[in-house]
GROMACS .gro file of N, CA and C in nm:
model
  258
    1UNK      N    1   0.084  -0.119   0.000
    1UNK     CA    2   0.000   0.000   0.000
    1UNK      C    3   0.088   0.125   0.000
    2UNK      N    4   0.188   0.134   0.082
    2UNK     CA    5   0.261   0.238   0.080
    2UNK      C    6   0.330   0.307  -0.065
    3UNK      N    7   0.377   0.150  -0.117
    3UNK     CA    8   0.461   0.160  -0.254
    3UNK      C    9   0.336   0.231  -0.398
    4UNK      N   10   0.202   0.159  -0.369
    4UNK     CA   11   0.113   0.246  -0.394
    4UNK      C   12   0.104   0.396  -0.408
    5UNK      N   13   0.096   0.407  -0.285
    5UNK     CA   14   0.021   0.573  -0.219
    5UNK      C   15   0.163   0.667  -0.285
    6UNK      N   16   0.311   0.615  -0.292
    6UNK     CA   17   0.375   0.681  -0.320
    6UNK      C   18   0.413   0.722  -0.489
    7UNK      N   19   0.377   0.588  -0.566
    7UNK     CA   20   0.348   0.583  -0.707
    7UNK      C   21   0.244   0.728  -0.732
    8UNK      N   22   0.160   0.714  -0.644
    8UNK     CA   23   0.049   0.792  -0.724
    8UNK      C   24   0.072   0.926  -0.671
    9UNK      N   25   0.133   0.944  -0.529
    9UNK     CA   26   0.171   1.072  -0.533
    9UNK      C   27   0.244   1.142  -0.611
   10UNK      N   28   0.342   1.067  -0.674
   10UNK     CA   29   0.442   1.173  -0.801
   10UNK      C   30   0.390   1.153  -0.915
   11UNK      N   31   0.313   1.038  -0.918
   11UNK     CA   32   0.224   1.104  -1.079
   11UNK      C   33   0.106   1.194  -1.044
   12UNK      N   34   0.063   1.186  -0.934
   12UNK     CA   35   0.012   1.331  -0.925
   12UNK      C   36   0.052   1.480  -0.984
   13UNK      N   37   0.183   1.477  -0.889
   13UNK     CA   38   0.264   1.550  -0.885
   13UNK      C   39   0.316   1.601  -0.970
   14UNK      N   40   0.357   1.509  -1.106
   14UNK     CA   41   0.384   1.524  -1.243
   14UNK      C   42   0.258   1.552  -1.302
   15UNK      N   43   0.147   1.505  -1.291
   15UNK     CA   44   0.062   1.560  -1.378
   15UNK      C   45   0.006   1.667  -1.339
   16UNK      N   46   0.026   1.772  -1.196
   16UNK     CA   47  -0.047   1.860  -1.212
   16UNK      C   48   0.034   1.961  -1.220
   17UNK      N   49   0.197   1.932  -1.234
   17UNK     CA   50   0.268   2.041  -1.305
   17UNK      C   51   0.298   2.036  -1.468
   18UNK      N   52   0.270   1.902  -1.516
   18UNK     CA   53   0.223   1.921  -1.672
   18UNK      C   54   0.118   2.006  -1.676
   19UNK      N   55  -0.060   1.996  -1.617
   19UNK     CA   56  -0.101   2.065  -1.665
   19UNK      C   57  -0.090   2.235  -1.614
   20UNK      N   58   0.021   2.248  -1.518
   20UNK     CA   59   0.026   2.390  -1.527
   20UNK      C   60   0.121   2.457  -1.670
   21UNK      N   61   0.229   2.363  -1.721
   21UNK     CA   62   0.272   2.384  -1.790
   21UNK      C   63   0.217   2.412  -1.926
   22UNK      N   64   0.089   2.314  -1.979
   22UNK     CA   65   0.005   2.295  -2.074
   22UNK      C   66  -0.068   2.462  -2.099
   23UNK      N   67  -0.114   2.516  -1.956
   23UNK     CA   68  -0.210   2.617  -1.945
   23UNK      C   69  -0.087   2.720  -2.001
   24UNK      N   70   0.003   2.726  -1.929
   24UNK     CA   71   0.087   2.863  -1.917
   24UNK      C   72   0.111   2.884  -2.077
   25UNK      N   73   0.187   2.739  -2.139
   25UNK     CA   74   0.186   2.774  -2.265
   25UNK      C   75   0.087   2.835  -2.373
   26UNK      N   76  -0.032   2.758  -2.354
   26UNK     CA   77  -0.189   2.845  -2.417
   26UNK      C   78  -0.123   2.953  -2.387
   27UNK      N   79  -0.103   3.007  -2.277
   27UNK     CA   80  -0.167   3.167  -2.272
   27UNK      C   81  -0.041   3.251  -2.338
   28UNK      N   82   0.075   3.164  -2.333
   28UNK     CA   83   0.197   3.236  -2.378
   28UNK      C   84   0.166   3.203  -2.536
   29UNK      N   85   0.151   3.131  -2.583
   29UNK     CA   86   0.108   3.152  -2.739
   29UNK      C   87  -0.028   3.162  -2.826
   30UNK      N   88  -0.081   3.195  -2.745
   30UNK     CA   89  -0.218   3.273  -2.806
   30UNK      C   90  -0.210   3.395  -2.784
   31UNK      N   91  -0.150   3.435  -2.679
   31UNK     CA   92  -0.164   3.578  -2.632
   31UNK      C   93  -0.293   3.649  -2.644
   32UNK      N   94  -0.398   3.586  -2.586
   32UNK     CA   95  -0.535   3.637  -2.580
   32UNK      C   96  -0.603   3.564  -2.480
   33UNK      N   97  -0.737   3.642  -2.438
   33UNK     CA   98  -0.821   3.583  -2.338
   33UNK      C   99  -0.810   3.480  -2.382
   34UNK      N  100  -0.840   3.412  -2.224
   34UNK     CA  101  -0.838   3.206  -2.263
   34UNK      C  102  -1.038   3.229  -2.148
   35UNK      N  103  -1.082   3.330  -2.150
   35UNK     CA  104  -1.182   3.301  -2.103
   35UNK      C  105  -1.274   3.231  -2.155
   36UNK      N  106  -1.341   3.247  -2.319
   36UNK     CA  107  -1.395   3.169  -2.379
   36UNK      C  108  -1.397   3.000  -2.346
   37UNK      N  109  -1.223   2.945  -2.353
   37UNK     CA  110  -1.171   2.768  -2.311
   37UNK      C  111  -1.237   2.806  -2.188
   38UNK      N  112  -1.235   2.887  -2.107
   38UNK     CA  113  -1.232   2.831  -1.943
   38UNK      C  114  -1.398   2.835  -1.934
   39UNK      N  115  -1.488   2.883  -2.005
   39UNK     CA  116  -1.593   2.903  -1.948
   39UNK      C  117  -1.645   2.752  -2.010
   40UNK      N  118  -1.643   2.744  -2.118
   40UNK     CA  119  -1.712   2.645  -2.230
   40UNK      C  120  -1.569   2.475  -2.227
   41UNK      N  121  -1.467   2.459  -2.172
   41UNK     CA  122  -1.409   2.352  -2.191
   41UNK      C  123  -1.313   2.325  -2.092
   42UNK      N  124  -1.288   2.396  -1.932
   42UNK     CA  125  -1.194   2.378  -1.880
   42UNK      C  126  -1.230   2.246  -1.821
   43UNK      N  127  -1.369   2.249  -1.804
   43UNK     CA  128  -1.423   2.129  -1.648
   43UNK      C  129  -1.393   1.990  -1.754
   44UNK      N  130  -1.464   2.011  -1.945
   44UNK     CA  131  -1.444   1.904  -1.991
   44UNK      C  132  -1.318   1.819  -1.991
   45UNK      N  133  -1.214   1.912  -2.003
   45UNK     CA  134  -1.069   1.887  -2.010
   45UNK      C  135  -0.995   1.847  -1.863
   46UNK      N  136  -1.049   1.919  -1.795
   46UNK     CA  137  -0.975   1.870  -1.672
   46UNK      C  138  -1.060   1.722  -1.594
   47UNK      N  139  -1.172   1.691  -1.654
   47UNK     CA  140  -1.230   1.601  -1.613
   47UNK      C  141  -1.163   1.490  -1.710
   48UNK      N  142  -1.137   1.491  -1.826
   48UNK     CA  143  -1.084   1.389  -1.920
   48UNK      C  144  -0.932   1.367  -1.886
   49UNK      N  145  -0.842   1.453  -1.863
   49UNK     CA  146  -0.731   1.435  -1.816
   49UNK      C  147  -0.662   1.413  -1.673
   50UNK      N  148  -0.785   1.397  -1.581
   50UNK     CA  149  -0.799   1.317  -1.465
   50UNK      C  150  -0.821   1.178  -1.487
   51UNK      N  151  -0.977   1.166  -1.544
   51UNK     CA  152  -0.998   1.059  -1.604
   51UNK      C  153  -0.859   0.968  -1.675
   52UNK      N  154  -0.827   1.035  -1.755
   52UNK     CA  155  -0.685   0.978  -1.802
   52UNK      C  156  -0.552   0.948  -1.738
   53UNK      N  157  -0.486   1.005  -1.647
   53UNK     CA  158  -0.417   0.956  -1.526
   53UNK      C  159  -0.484   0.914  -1.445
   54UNK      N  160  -0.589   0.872  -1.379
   54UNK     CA  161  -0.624   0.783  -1.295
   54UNK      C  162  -0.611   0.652  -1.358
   55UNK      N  163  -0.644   0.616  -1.483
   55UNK     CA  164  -0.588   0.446  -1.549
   55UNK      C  165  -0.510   0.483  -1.609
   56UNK      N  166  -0.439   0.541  -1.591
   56UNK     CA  167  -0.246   0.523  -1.581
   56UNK      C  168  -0.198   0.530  -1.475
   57UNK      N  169  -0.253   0.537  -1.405
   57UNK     CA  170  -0.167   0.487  -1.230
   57UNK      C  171  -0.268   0.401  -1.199
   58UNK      N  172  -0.363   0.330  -1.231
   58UNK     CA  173  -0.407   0.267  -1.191
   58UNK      C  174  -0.373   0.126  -1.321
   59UNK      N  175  -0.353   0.167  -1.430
   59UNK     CA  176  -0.272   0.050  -1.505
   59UNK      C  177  -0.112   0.022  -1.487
   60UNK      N  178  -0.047   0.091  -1.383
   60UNK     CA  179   0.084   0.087  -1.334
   60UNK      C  180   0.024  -0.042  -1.264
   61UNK      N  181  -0.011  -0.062  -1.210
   61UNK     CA  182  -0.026  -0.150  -1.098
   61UNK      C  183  -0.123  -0.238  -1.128
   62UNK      N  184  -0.146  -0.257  -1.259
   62UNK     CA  185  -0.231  -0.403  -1.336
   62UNK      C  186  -0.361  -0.413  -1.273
   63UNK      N  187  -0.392  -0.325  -1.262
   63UNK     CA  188  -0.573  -0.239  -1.177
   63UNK      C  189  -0.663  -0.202  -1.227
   64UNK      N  190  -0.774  -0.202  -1.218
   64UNK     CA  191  -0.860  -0.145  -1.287
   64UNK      C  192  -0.891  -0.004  -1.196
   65UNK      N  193  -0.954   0.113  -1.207
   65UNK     CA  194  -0.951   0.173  -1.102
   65UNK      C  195  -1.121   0.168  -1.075
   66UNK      N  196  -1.167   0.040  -1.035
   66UNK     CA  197  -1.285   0.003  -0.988
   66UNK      C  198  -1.248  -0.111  -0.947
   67UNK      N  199  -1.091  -0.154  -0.858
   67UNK     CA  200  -1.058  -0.237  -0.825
   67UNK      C  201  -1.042  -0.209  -0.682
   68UNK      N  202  -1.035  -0.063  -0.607
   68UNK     CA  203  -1.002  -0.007  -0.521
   68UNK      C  204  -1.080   0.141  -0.533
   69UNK      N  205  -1.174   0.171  -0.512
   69UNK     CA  206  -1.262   0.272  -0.580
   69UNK      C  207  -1.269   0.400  -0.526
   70UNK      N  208  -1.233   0.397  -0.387
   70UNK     CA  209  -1.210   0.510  -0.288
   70UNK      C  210  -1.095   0.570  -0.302
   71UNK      N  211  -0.983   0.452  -0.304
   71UNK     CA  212  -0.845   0.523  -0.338
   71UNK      C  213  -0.820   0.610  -0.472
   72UNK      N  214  -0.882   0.499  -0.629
   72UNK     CA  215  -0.884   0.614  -0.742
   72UNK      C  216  -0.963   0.751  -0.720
   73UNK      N  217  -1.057   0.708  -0.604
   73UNK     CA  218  -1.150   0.881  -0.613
   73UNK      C  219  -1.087   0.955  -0.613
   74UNK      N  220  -0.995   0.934  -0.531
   74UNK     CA  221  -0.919   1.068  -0.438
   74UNK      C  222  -0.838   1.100  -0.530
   75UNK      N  223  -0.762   1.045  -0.635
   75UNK     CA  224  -0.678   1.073  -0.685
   75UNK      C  225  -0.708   1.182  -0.760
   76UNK      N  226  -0.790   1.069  -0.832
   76UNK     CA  227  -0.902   1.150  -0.985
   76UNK      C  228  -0.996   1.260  -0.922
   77UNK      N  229  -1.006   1.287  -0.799
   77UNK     CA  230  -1.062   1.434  -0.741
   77UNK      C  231  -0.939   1.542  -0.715
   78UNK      N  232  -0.822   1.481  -0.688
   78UNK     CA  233  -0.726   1.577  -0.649
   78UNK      C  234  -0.669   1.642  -0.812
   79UNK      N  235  -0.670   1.548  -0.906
   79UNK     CA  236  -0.579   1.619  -1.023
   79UNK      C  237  -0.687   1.669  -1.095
   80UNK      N  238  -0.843   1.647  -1.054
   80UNK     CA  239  -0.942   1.746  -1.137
   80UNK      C  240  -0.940   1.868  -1.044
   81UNK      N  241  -0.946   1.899  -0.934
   81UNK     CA  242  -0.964   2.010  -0.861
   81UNK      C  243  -0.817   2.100  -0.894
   82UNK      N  244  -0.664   2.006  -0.886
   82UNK     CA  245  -0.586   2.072  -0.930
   82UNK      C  246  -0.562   2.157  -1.055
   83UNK      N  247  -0.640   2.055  -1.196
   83UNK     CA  248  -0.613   2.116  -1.313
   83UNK      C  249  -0.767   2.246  -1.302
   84UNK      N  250  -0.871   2.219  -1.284
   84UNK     CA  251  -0.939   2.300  -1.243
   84UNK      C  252  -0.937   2.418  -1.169
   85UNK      N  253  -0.863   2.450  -1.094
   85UNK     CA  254  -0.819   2.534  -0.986
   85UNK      C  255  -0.696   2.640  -1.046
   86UNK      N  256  -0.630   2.578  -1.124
   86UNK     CA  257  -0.542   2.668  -1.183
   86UNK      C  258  -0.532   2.696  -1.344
   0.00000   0.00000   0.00000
């Protein structure tokens, strides 16, 4: 469990400084409001790319993430609130 909890903390970790990196770039090469994305596609995107690292840390470990369902919550709630939040 530990070797777990610690897997998923740095892909956390990595994925929610990819998606700060992802955002910063938008805004550095569009150079325009990103309000339009944020109103109409941030929740879709940050919900799909949670969705998407949660079965990749949950296929690290030959899992389904409805194999342990409380533990993927948390995950897949922390990197949507993260990519969401910033």
């Amino acid at each position: 469990i530990m070797k777990k909890l610690f897997v998923s903390i740095v892909c956390i970790l990595a994925m929610s400084s990819f998606t700060n990196k992802e955002v910063n770039e938008t805004i550095l090469n569009e150079n325009k409001s990103l309000s339009m994305v944020e109103d109409y596609g941030k929740a879709s995107d940050c919900a799909s790319s949670a969705r998407e690292a949660t079965y990749t840390i949950a296929g690290a470990f030959d899992e389904s993430p409805n194999d342990d369902l409380d533990f993927y919550l948390t995950i897949y709630d922390a990197l949507y609130m993260d990519c969401y939040l910033n």
